[in-house]
mmCIF file of C-alpha atoms and ligand atoms in Angstrom:
data_model
loop_
_atom_site.group_PDB
_atom_site.id
_atom_site.type_symbol
_atom_site.label_atom_id
_atom_site.label_comp_id
_atom_site.label_asym_id
_atom_site.label_seq_id
_atom_site.Cartn_x
_atom_site.Cartn_y
_atom_site.Cartn_z
ATOM 1 C CA MET B 3 202.621 91.681 66.668
ATOM 2 C CA ARG B 4 206.381 90.840 66.640
ATOM 3 C CA ARG B 5 208.470 93.122 68.734
ATOM 4 C CA ARG B 6 211.632 94.211 67.225
ATOM 5 C CA GLY B 7 213.759 97.116 67.979
ATOM 6 C CA ARG B 8 211.849 98.763 70.897
ATOM 7 C CA ALA B 9 213.307 102.093 71.999
ATOM 8 C CA GLN B 10 214.773 101.815 75.354
ATOM 9 C CA GLY B 11 214.792 104.546 77.999
ATOM 10 C CA ARG B 12 213.159 107.583 76.950
ATOM 11 C CA ASP B 13 209.541 107.640 75.513
ATOM 12 C CA PRO B 14 209.888 108.903 71.931
ATOM 13 C CA ARG B 15 206.021 109.327 71.914
ATOM 14 C CA VAL B 16 206.665 112.631 73.824
ATOM 15 C CA THR B 17 209.345 114.077 71.520
ATOM 16 C CA VAL B 18 208.967 113.128 68.185
ATOM 17 C CA THR B 19 206.062 114.619 66.681
ATOM 18 C CA PHE B 20 204.730 114.305 62.992
ATOM 19 C CA ALA B 21 206.125 117.678 62.195
ATOM 20 C CA ALA B 22 209.407 116.949 63.694
ATOM 21 C CA LEU B 23 209.649 113.613 61.449
ATOM 22 C CA TYR B 24 208.251 115.104 58.209
ATOM 23 C CA GLY B 25 208.271 118.888 58.388
ATOM 24 C CA ALA B 26 204.668 119.825 58.682
ATOM 25 C CA ALA B 27 201.446 118.997 60.581
ATOM 26 C CA PRO B 28 199.727 115.814 59.536
ATOM 27 C CA ARG B 29 196.866 115.988 57.038
ATOM 28 C CA VAL B 30 194.787 113.394 58.660
ATOM 29 C CA ARG B 31 194.593 111.532 61.921
ATOM 30 C CA ALA B 32 192.555 108.222 62.667
ATOM 31 C CA ASP B 33 192.620 105.722 65.408
ATOM 32 C CA ALA B 34 191.386 102.275 66.321
ATOM 33 C CA PRO B 35 191.033 100.259 69.580
ATOM 34 C CA GLY B 36 192.688 97.161 70.892
ATOM 35 C CA ARG B 37 190.120 94.571 71.927
ATOM 36 C CA VAL B 38 189.706 92.243 74.760
ATOM 37 C CA ASN B 39 187.849 89.134 73.842
ATOM 38 C CA LEU B 40 185.126 87.923 76.532
ATOM 39 C CA ILE B 41 184.729 84.642 75.431
ATOM 40 C CA GLY B 42 185.020 82.296 72.104
ATOM 41 C CA GLU B 43 188.761 81.692 71.948
ATOM 42 C CA HIS B 44 190.465 79.768 68.840
ATOM 43 C CA THR B 45 186.752 79.486 67.452
ATOM 44 C CA ASP B 46 187.017 81.896 64.620
ATOM 45 C CA TYR B 47 189.324 79.858 62.452
ATOM 46 C CA ASN B 48 187.012 77.106 62.726
ATOM 47 C CA ASP B 49 183.917 79.244 61.496
ATOM 48 C CA GLY B 50 182.650 79.694 65.041
ATOM 49 C CA PHE B 51 181.407 82.230 67.683
ATOM 50 C CA VAL B 52 183.203 85.037 69.275
ATOM 51 C CA LEU B 53 182.329 87.891 71.701
ATOM 52 C CA PRO B 54 185.060 90.688 71.847
ATOM 53 C CA ALA B 55 184.942 94.122 73.002
ATOM 54 C CA ALA B 56 186.863 97.256 72.300
ATOM 55 C CA LEU B 57 189.402 98.290 74.912
ATOM 56 C CA PRO B 58 189.875 102.004 75.986
ATOM 57 C CA LEU B 59 193.384 101.825 74.731
ATOM 58 C CA ARG B 60 193.825 102.912 71.028
ATOM 59 C CA THR B 61 196.473 103.186 68.493
ATOM 60 C CA THR B 62 196.542 106.453 66.380
ATOM 61 C CA VAL B 63 197.875 107.092 62.955
ATOM 62 C CA GLU B 64 198.714 110.486 61.639
ATOM 63 C CA LEU B 65 199.143 110.666 57.989
ATOM 64 C CA THR B 66 199.753 112.883 54.955
ATOM 65 C CA PRO B 67 199.389 111.867 51.519
ATOM 66 C CA ARG B 68 202.555 112.340 49.242
ATOM 67 C CA PRO B 69 202.839 113.214 45.527
ATOM 68 C CA ASP B 70 204.977 110.389 44.611
ATOM 69 C CA ASP B 71 204.854 106.409 45.271
ATOM 70 C CA GLU B 72 207.083 106.532 48.267
ATOM 71 C CA VAL B 73 205.791 105.324 51.923
ATOM 72 C CA ARG B 74 207.420 106.360 55.006
ATOM 73 C CA ALA B 75 206.349 105.231 58.502
ATOM 74 C CA TRP B 76 207.517 105.611 61.919
ATOM 75 C CA SER B 77 206.174 104.016 64.989
ATOM 76 C CA ALA B 78 206.541 105.410 68.530
ATOM 77 C CA GLU B 79 206.778 101.794 69.815
ATOM 78 C CA PHE B 80 209.608 100.926 67.523
ATOM 79 C CA GLY B 81 211.161 104.420 66.738
ATOM 80 C CA ASP B 82 214.612 104.895 67.797
ATOM 81 C CA GLY B 83 215.485 105.725 64.217
ATOM 82 C CA PRO B 84 214.392 107.370 61.283
ATOM 83 C CA PRO B 85 211.107 106.395 59.432
ATOM 84 C CA VAL B 86 210.898 103.129 57.424
ATOM 85 C CA ALA B 87 210.555 103.782 53.789
ATOM 86 C CA PHE B 88 209.539 101.603 50.760
ATOM 87 C CA ARG B 89 207.786 101.981 47.384
ATOM 88 C CA LEU B 90 203.951 101.655 46.973
ATOM 89 C CA ASN B 91 204.823 98.503 44.926
ATOM 90 C CA VAL B 92 205.972 96.719 47.999
ATOM 91 C CA GLY B 93 208.184 93.673 47.661
ATOM 92 C CA ALA B 94 208.612 91.017 50.287
ATOM 93 C CA CYS B 95 208.153 91.101 54.223
ATOM 94 C CA ALA B 96 211.035 92.640 55.989
ATOM 95 C CA SER B 97 210.188 90.728 59.358
ATOM 96 C CA ASP B 98 209.813 93.789 61.271
ATOM 97 C CA TRP B 99 206.813 95.858 62.681
ATOM 98 C CA ALA B 100 206.331 97.912 59.377
ATOM 99 C CA ASP B 101 205.240 94.516 57.746
ATOM 100 C CA TYR B 102 201.748 95.463 58.943
ATOM 101 C CA VAL B 103 202.165 98.773 56.997
ATOM 102 C CA ARG B 104 203.435 97.066 53.902
ATOM 103 C CA GLY B 105 200.793 94.348 54.174
ATOM 104 C CA MET B 106 197.923 97.279 54.512
ATOM 105 C CA VAL B 107 199.610 99.075 51.570
ATOM 106 C CA ARG B 108 199.797 95.877 49.478
ATOM 107 C CA VAL B 109 195.820 95.111 49.905
ATOM 108 C CA LEU B 110 194.752 98.767 49.412
ATOM 109 C CA VAL B 111 196.662 99.207 46.082
ATOM 110 C CA ASP B 112 194.233 96.884 44.708
ATOM 111 C CA ARG B 113 191.499 99.038 46.349
ATOM 112 C CA GLY B 114 192.645 102.315 44.844
ATOM 113 C CA LEU B 115 195.428 103.532 46.652
ATOM 114 C CA THR B 116 197.672 105.116 44.013
ATOM 115 C CA ARG B 117 200.035 107.374 45.948
ATOM 116 C CA GLY B 118 202.564 106.974 48.823
ATOM 117 C CA PHE B 119 202.289 108.715 52.048
ATOM 118 C CA ASP B 120 204.118 109.701 55.524
ATOM 119 C CA ALA B 121 202.742 108.101 58.690
ATOM 120 C CA ARG B 122 203.458 108.352 62.421
ATOM 121 C CA ILE B 123 202.023 105.688 64.613
ATOM 122 C CA ALA B 124 201.503 105.605 68.305
ATOM 123 C CA SER B 125 199.780 103.012 70.454
ATOM 124 C CA ARG B 126 198.400 102.668 73.974
ATOM 125 C CA VAL B 127 197.858 98.801 73.098
ATOM 126 C CA PRO B 128 200.609 96.837 74.546
ATOM 127 C CA VAL B 129 202.512 94.667 72.117
ATOM 128 C CA GLY B 130 202.430 90.915 72.754
ATOM 129 C CA SER B 131 199.608 91.284 75.325
ATOM 130 C CA GLY B 132 196.847 89.170 73.265
ATOM 131 C CA LEU B 133 194.916 92.436 72.980
ATOM 132 C CA SER B 134 195.371 92.719 69.243
ATOM 133 C CA SER B 135 197.953 95.506 68.820
ATOM 134 C CA SER B 136 198.353 94.245 65.259
ATOM 135 C CA ALA B 137 194.876 94.635 64.354
ATOM 136 C CA ALA B 138 194.529 97.957 66.007
ATOM 137 C CA LEU B 139 197.489 99.019 63.832
ATOM 138 C CA LEU B 140 196.109 97.834 60.603
ATOM 139 C CA ILE B 141 192.579 99.358 61.410
ATOM 140 C CA ALA B 142 193.823 102.651 62.361
ATOM 141 C CA LEU B 143 196.141 102.864 59.346
ATOM 142 C CA GLY B 144 193.174 101.531 57.135
ATOM 143 C CA ARG B 145 191.010 104.271 58.465
ATOM 144 C CA ALA B 146 193.565 107.106 58.070
ATOM 145 C CA LEU B 147 194.158 106.042 54.501
ATOM 146 C CA ARG B 148 190.502 105.650 53.588
ATOM 147 C CA GLU B 149 190.113 109.183 54.846
ATOM 148 C CA ALA B 150 193.131 110.751 53.112
ATOM 149 C CA PHE B 151 192.686 109.266 49.776
ATOM 150 C CA GLY B 152 188.716 109.015 49.710
ATOM 151 C CA LEU B 153 188.713 105.018 49.431
ATOM 152 C CA ALA B 154 185.220 103.669 49.363
ATOM 153 C CA LEU B 155 185.477 100.910 52.012
ATOM 154 C CA ASP B 156 183.221 100.173 54.950
ATOM 155 C CA ASP B 157 183.943 98.915 58.309
ATOM 156 C CA LEU B 158 183.488 95.406 57.697
ATOM 157 C CA GLU B 159 185.454 95.534 54.127
ATOM 158 C CA LEU B 160 188.200 97.343 56.242
ATOM 159 C CA ALA B 161 188.185 94.250 58.612
ATOM 160 C CA ARG B 162 188.376 91.801 56.029
ATOM 161 C CA LEU B 163 191.370 93.733 54.167
ATOM 162 C CA ALA B 164 193.241 94.007 57.340
ATOM 163 C CA ARG B 165 192.754 90.331 57.905
ATOM 164 C CA LYS B 166 194.030 89.559 54.162
ATOM 165 C CA ALA B 167 197.234 92.001 55.212
ATOM 166 C CA GLU B 168 197.873 89.813 57.918
ATOM 167 C CA THR B 169 197.307 86.331 56.646
ATOM 168 C CA ASP B 170 198.540 86.852 53.042
ATOM 169 C CA PHE B 171 201.418 89.284 53.567
ATOM 170 C CA VAL B 172 202.716 89.034 57.157
ATOM 171 C CA GLY B 173 202.036 85.357 56.946
ATOM 172 C CA ILE B 174 200.215 84.566 60.288
ATOM 173 C CA PRO B 175 196.985 82.435 59.802
ATOM 174 C CA VAL B 176 194.748 84.514 61.968
ATOM 175 C CA GLY B 177 190.928 84.446 62.070
ATOM 176 C CA ILE B 178 188.792 87.679 61.676
ATOM 177 C CA MET B 179 187.944 88.037 65.053
ATOM 178 C CA ASP B 180 190.553 90.926 65.966
ATOM 179 C CA GLN B 181 190.368 92.777 62.814
ATOM 180 C CA MET B 182 186.268 92.838 63.117
ATOM 181 C CA ALA B 183 186.502 93.984 66.699
ATOM 182 C CA CYS B 184 189.050 96.644 66.201
ATOM 183 C CA SER B 185 187.004 97.890 63.188
ATOM 184 C CA LEU B 186 183.182 97.587 64.608
ATOM 185 C CA ALA B 187 183.415 97.215 68.254
ATOM 186 C CA ASP B 188 183.107 99.798 70.840
ATOM 187 C CA THR B 189 183.628 99.916 74.745
ATOM 188 C CA THR B 190 180.113 99.962 75.822
ATOM 189 C CA GLY B 191 179.493 96.153 75.109
ATOM 190 C CA ALA B 192 180.717 93.451 73.018
ATOM 191 C CA LEU B 193 180.290 92.216 69.587
ATOM 192 C CA PHE B 194 178.637 88.846 69.003
ATOM 193 C CA ILE B 195 180.135 87.699 65.742
ATOM 194 C CA ASP B 196 179.505 84.608 63.542
ATOM 195 C CA THR B 197 182.686 84.329 61.940
ATOM 196 C CA ARG B 198 181.037 82.154 59.200
ATOM 197 C CA THR B 199 178.773 84.587 58.069
ATOM 198 C CA LEU B 200 180.539 87.874 59.469
ATOM 199 C CA GLU B 201 177.102 88.778 60.860
ATOM 200 C CA TYR B 202 177.224 90.714 64.226
ATOM 201 C CA THR B 203 175.175 92.183 66.817
ATOM 202 C CA ARG B 204 175.871 94.217 69.829
ATOM 203 C CA VAL B 205 175.555 93.001 73.239
ATOM 204 C CA PRO B 206 175.618 95.700 75.878
ATOM 205 C CA LEU B 207 177.564 95.176 79.135
ATOM 206 C CA PRO B 208 174.997 95.338 81.898
ATOM 207 C CA PRO B 209 175.403 98.547 84.102
ATOM 208 C CA GLU B 210 176.033 96.278 87.328
ATOM 209 C CA ALA B 211 179.045 94.872 85.587
ATOM 210 C CA ALA B 212 182.583 95.930 84.707
ATOM 211 C CA LEU B 213 185.696 94.570 82.961
ATOM 212 C CA LEU B 214 189.050 94.003 84.376
ATOM 213 C CA VAL B 215 191.934 93.220 82.161
ATOM 214 C CA ILE B 216 195.261 92.238 83.556
ATOM 215 C CA ASP B 217 198.481 92.000 81.544
ATOM 216 C CA SER B 218 200.343 89.061 82.779
ATOM 217 C CA GLY B 219 203.933 90.527 81.647
ATOM 218 C CA VAL B 220 204.614 87.292 79.833
ATOM 219 C CA ARG B 221 204.683 88.204 75.985
ATOM 220 C CA HIS B 222 203.433 85.590 73.612
ATOM 221 C CA SER B 223 206.584 85.712 71.317
ATOM 222 C CA HIS B 224 206.355 81.923 70.423
ATOM 223 C CA ALA B 225 202.628 82.130 69.839
ATOM 224 C CA SER B 226 202.464 82.020 66.149
ATOM 225 C CA GLY B 227 204.205 78.497 65.528
ATOM 226 C CA GLU B 228 201.864 77.136 68.404
ATOM 227 C CA TYR B 229 198.666 78.950 66.788
ATOM 228 C CA ARG B 230 199.494 77.160 63.384
ATOM 229 C CA ILE B 231 199.779 73.826 65.116
ATOM 230 C CA ARG B 232 196.303 74.308 66.874
ATOM 231 C CA ARG B 233 194.735 75.455 63.659
ATOM 232 C CA ASP B 234 196.054 72.382 61.885
ATOM 233 C CA GLU B 235 195.056 70.095 64.639
ATOM 234 C CA CYS B 236 191.509 71.646 64.357
ATOM 235 C CA ARG B 237 191.482 70.886 60.546
ATOM 236 C CA ARG B 238 192.492 67.407 61.095
ATOM 237 C CA ALA B 239 190.052 66.698 63.840
ATOM 238 C CA ALA B 240 187.206 68.107 61.343
ATOM 239 C CA THR B 241 188.415 65.850 58.741
ATOM 240 C CA ALA B 242 188.331 62.851 60.796
ATOM 241 C CA LEU B 243 184.724 63.808 61.941
ATOM 242 C CA GLY B 244 183.874 64.073 58.381
ATOM 243 C CA VAL B 245 183.033 67.734 58.528
ATOM 244 C CA PRO B 246 184.510 70.738 56.421
ATOM 245 C CA ASN B 247 185.381 72.529 59.898
ATOM 246 C CA LEU B 248 184.383 72.240 63.719
ATOM 247 C CA ARG B 249 181.575 74.579 63.397
ATOM 248 C CA GLY B 250 179.689 71.531 62.000
ATOM 249 C CA VAL B 251 180.035 69.720 65.186
ATOM 250 C CA ALA B 252 177.368 69.839 67.817
ATOM 251 C CA GLU B 253 177.784 69.284 71.630
ATOM 252 C CA ARG B 254 175.563 66.193 71.353
ATOM 253 C CA ASP B 255 178.588 64.766 68.997
ATOM 254 C CA LEU B 256 181.009 64.747 71.966
ATOM 255 C CA ALA B 257 180.877 60.742 71.946
ATOM 256 C CA ALA B 258 182.452 60.823 68.563
ATOM 257 C CA ILE B 259 184.744 63.744 69.633
ATOM 258 C CA ASP B 260 186.042 61.522 72.530
ATOM 259 C CA SER B 261 187.044 58.720 70.302
ATOM 260 C CA LEU B 262 189.335 60.738 68.299
ATOM 261 C CA PRO B 263 192.983 60.344 69.033
ATOM 262 C CA ASN B 264 194.780 62.716 71.582
ATOM 263 C CA PRO B 265 195.218 65.727 71.413
ATOM 264 C CA LEU B 266 192.582 65.842 68.615
ATOM 265 C CA ASN B 267 189.900 65.114 70.804
ATOM 266 C CA ARG B 268 190.858 67.605 73.223
ATOM 267 C CA ARG B 269 190.969 70.257 70.520
ATOM 268 C CA ALA B 270 187.875 69.713 69.270
ATOM 269 C CA ARG B 271 186.212 69.264 72.540
ATOM 270 C CA HIS B 272 187.467 72.813 73.400
ATOM 271 C CA VAL B 273 186.117 74.348 70.083
ATOM 272 C CA VAL B 274 182.788 72.770 70.234
ATOM 273 C CA THR B 275 182.210 73.445 73.887
ATOM 274 C CA GLU B 276 183.395 76.949 73.600
ATOM 275 C CA ASN B 277 181.112 77.833 70.824
ATOM 276 C CA ALA B 278 178.199 76.634 73.251
ATOM 277 C CA ARG B 279 179.650 79.048 75.761
ATOM 278 C CA VAL B 280 179.666 81.907 73.731
ATOM 279 C CA HIS B 281 175.897 81.540 73.100
ATOM 280 C CA ALA B 282 175.451 80.916 76.901
ATOM 281 C CA THR B 283 177.358 83.986 77.614
ATOM 282 C CA VAL B 284 175.439 86.333 75.309
ATOM 283 C CA ALA B 285 171.968 85.080 76.728
ATOM 284 C CA ALA B 286 173.278 85.393 80.252
ATOM 285 C CA LEU B 287 174.470 88.941 79.544
ATOM 286 C CA ARG B 288 171.252 89.793 78.148
ATOM 287 C CA ALA B 289 169.165 88.393 80.970
ATOM 288 C CA GLY B 290 171.662 90.209 83.494
ATOM 289 C CA ASP B 291 172.852 86.910 85.121
ATOM 290 C CA LEU B 292 176.419 87.926 85.919
ATOM 291 C CA GLN B 293 177.111 84.804 88.163
ATOM 292 C CA GLU B 294 176.412 82.681 84.935
ATOM 293 C CA VAL B 295 178.765 84.753 82.853
ATOM 294 C CA GLY B 296 181.574 84.283 85.516
ATOM 295 C CA ARG B 297 180.918 80.634 85.514
ATOM 296 C CA LEU B 298 181.348 80.579 81.786
ATOM 297 C CA PHE B 299 184.405 82.542 81.953
ATOM 298 C CA LEU B 300 186.056 79.985 84.345
ATOM 299 C CA ALA B 301 184.876 77.038 82.290
ATOM 300 C CA SER B 302 186.276 78.634 79.193
ATOM 301 C CA HIS B 303 189.765 79.146 80.977
ATOM 302 C CA ALA B 304 189.551 75.594 82.120
ATOM 303 C CA SER B 305 189.038 74.367 78.686
ATOM 304 C CA MET B 306 191.913 76.537 77.294
ATOM 305 C CA ARG B 307 194.070 75.215 80.011
ATOM 306 C CA ASP B 308 193.252 71.619 79.829
ATOM 307 C CA ASP B 309 191.818 70.770 76.341
ATOM 308 C CA PHE B 310 193.513 73.247 74.118
ATOM 309 C CA ASP B 311 196.718 73.631 75.939
ATOM 310 C CA VAL B 312 197.163 77.355 75.290
ATOM 311 C CA SER B 313 197.716 78.579 79.094
ATOM 312 C CA ILE B 314 200.797 78.980 80.993
ATOM 313 C CA PRO B 315 201.196 79.040 84.789
ATOM 314 C CA ALA B 316 201.189 82.682 85.076
ATOM 315 C CA LEU B 317 197.946 82.960 83.515
ATOM 316 C CA ASP B 318 196.266 80.186 85.429
ATOM 317 C CA ALA B 319 197.669 81.941 88.726
ATOM 318 C CA LEU B 320 196.028 85.167 87.493
ATOM 319 C CA VAL B 321 192.937 83.602 86.917
ATOM 320 C CA GLU B 322 192.789 81.713 90.147
ATOM 321 C CA CYS B 323 193.517 84.854 92.215
ATOM 322 C CA ALA B 324 191.014 86.937 90.307
ATOM 323 C CA ARG B 325 188.268 84.458 90.940
ATOM 324 C CA ARG B 326 188.869 84.852 94.559
ATOM 325 C CA ALA B 327 189.050 88.591 94.779
ATOM 326 C CA HIS B 328 186.060 90.488 96.152
ATOM 327 C CA GLY B 329 183.467 91.354 93.585
ATOM 328 C CA VAL B 330 184.855 89.230 90.825
ATOM 329 C CA TYR B 331 182.423 86.827 88.987
ATOM 330 C CA GLY B 332 184.810 84.903 86.868
ATOM 331 C CA ALA B 333 188.067 85.168 84.858
ATOM 332 C CA ARG B 334 189.836 83.696 81.809
ATOM 333 C CA LEU B 335 192.806 84.010 79.542
ATOM 334 C CA THR B 336 191.903 86.312 76.732
ATOM 335 C CA GLY B 337 193.314 86.159 73.057
ATOM 336 C CA GLY B 338 195.522 83.387 71.723
ATOM 337 C CA GLY B 339 197.605 82.442 74.838
ATOM 338 C CA PHE B 340 201.085 81.288 75.748
ATOM 339 C CA GLY B 341 201.153 84.607 77.479
ATOM 340 C CA GLY B 342 199.340 88.078 77.296
ATOM 341 C CA ALA B 343 196.335 88.831 79.559
ATOM 342 C CA ILE B 344 193.348 87.684 81.587
ATOM 343 C CA VAL B 345 189.949 89.289 81.539
ATOM 344 C CA ALA B 346 187.648 89.120 84.384
ATOM 345 C CA LEU B 347 183.963 90.312 84.957
ATOM 346 C CA THR B 348 183.402 92.358 88.139
ATOM 347 C CA GLU B 349 180.833 93.999 89.951
ATOM 348 C CA SER B 350 180.769 97.500 88.860
ATOM 349 C CA GLY B 351 183.180 99.426 90.788
ATOM 350 C CA ALA B 352 184.922 96.420 92.092
ATOM 351 C CA ALA B 353 187.427 96.172 89.210
ATOM 352 C CA ARG B 354 190.060 98.473 90.462
ATOM 353 C CA ALA B 355 190.340 97.209 93.817
ATOM 354 C CA ALA B 356 190.171 93.523 92.583
ATOM 355 C CA GLY B 357 192.911 94.135 90.256
ATOM 356 C CA GLU B 358 195.111 95.539 92.783
ATOM 357 C CA ALA B 359 194.659 92.723 95.138
ATOM 358 C CA VAL B 360 195.574 90.161 92.186
ATOM 359 C CA LEU B 361 198.851 92.277 91.397
ATOM 360 C CA LEU B 362 200.161 92.169 94.966
ATOM 361 C CA GLN B 363 199.768 88.241 95.004
ATOM 362 C CA GLN B 364 200.800 87.701 91.364
ATOM 363 C CA ASN B 365 203.826 89.922 91.471
ATOM 364 C CA ARG B 366 205.345 88.220 94.682
ATOM 365 C CA ALA B 367 204.966 84.781 92.950
ATOM 366 C CA PHE B 368 206.155 85.506 89.410
ATOM 367 C CA PRO B 369 209.053 87.448 87.806
ATOM 368 C CA HIS B 370 207.255 89.180 85.000
ATOM 369 C CA GLU B 371 205.505 92.173 86.187
ATOM 370 C CA ALA B 372 201.809 91.943 85.744
ATOM 371 C CA ARG B 373 200.030 95.185 85.601
ATOM 372 C CA VAL B 374 196.130 96.257 85.405
ATOM 373 C CA LEU B 375 195.273 97.636 81.949
ATOM 374 C CA VAL B 376 191.525 97.906 82.537
ATOM 375 C CA PRO B 377 190.368 99.999 84.462
ATOM 376 C CA THR B 378 193.321 102.529 84.757
ATOM 377 C CA ALA B 379 193.822 106.102 83.833
ATOM 378 C CA GLU B 380 197.672 105.573 84.241
ATOM 379 C CA PHE B 381 197.915 103.894 81.001
ATOM 380 C CA LEU B 382 196.080 106.336 79.049
ATOM 381 C CA ASP B 383 198.082 109.391 80.359
HETATM 382 C C1 LIG P 10 194.603 85.641 67.919
HETATM 383 C C2 LIG P 10 194.039 85.609 66.463
HETATM 384 C C3 LIG P 10 192.389 85.464 66.257
HETATM 385 C C4 LIG P 10 192.046 84.521 67.233
HETATM 386 C C5 LIG P 10 192.450 84.421 68.674
HETATM 387 C C6 LIG P 10 192.214 83.354 69.491
HETATM 388 O O1 LIG P 10 194.149 86.608 68.546
HETATM 389 O O2 LIG P 10 194.355 86.666 65.824
HETATM 390 O O3 LIG P 10 191.951 85.487 65.057
HETATM 391 O O4 LIG P 10 192.287 83.265 66.644
HETATM 392 O O5 LIG P 10 193.901 84.458 68.642
HETATM 393 O O6 LIG P 10 190.862 83.339 69.830
#
């Protein structure tokens, strides 16, 4: 999500309640989690496989329907002014955070939303960390509107509509992973998604394992331009290989991939090997082979760094540091890249100490302040 006009100083979440904004308590309250992708990066827009899990950090939407067609929305993350106001018949993007609200309204008007509403949004999912603050907002808002207006939408449909809001209205050509994860995943395991068919199965995290998520502090503000470029390169690689998309290329075709011009060869190699790593990770998790999952995490990171070119030195350093910490099986950049967070798989009970050890080194070497997001109580306050 693009960050504009963030409130400085005081935390407005503490003081500005729904009643203070709109004069009465909200009618409904709904929420949705951010997501951490365990493996399967930049595969979703290639019809491939992904393995995200829900974060214990959530975005909450409080909402009351209005009798007219006005929409008013306020976000604690961007809320140093009055609510943003617009009509149900939304016009163009305004290039601010509320475009996600406008986009969701736009798609839901076609699905039976006939009246406006007042909304207050508060989020514990950090913006710009590659942890899907945008999708968490879209899904939380969709859930609140579904409940308030009795809209007949299941969770998968909600994910599809949230993606449509982001691609068609906000104009960022994302895949379906984030919206499906925020709508369908939970924190007990991961969601193994075939993004071609949208079929998904749940893969529990073995009890001997834990996740560690560290935000590098580097926001991925230029990500959407690079994201488009990567998407386009994948499309060109598929065309050159004579397939509709890179899902249609198998690991045994690596020789054909190698003969593509640079960087299309490297882009395609990442996608094809990453799809194979998702399958291997699912099998290793099911078999309880955590060493193997760790190895796959590290191989995925190397592929994103060397072939897909979406890592940055701060993320490489975090991964290096994490892999050497006690009780860590492996680590990798999670999300679109160019900033954001890493995810590590650790022995259960080892994540917090490993995270602290990593921060100690990282924050000495890099100017941006890295912080542990999972596991932590501090950020959940
Ligand atoms: C962003 C997009 C997703 C996916 C990831 C990279 O999070 O929203 O659809 O492409 O990048 O795996």
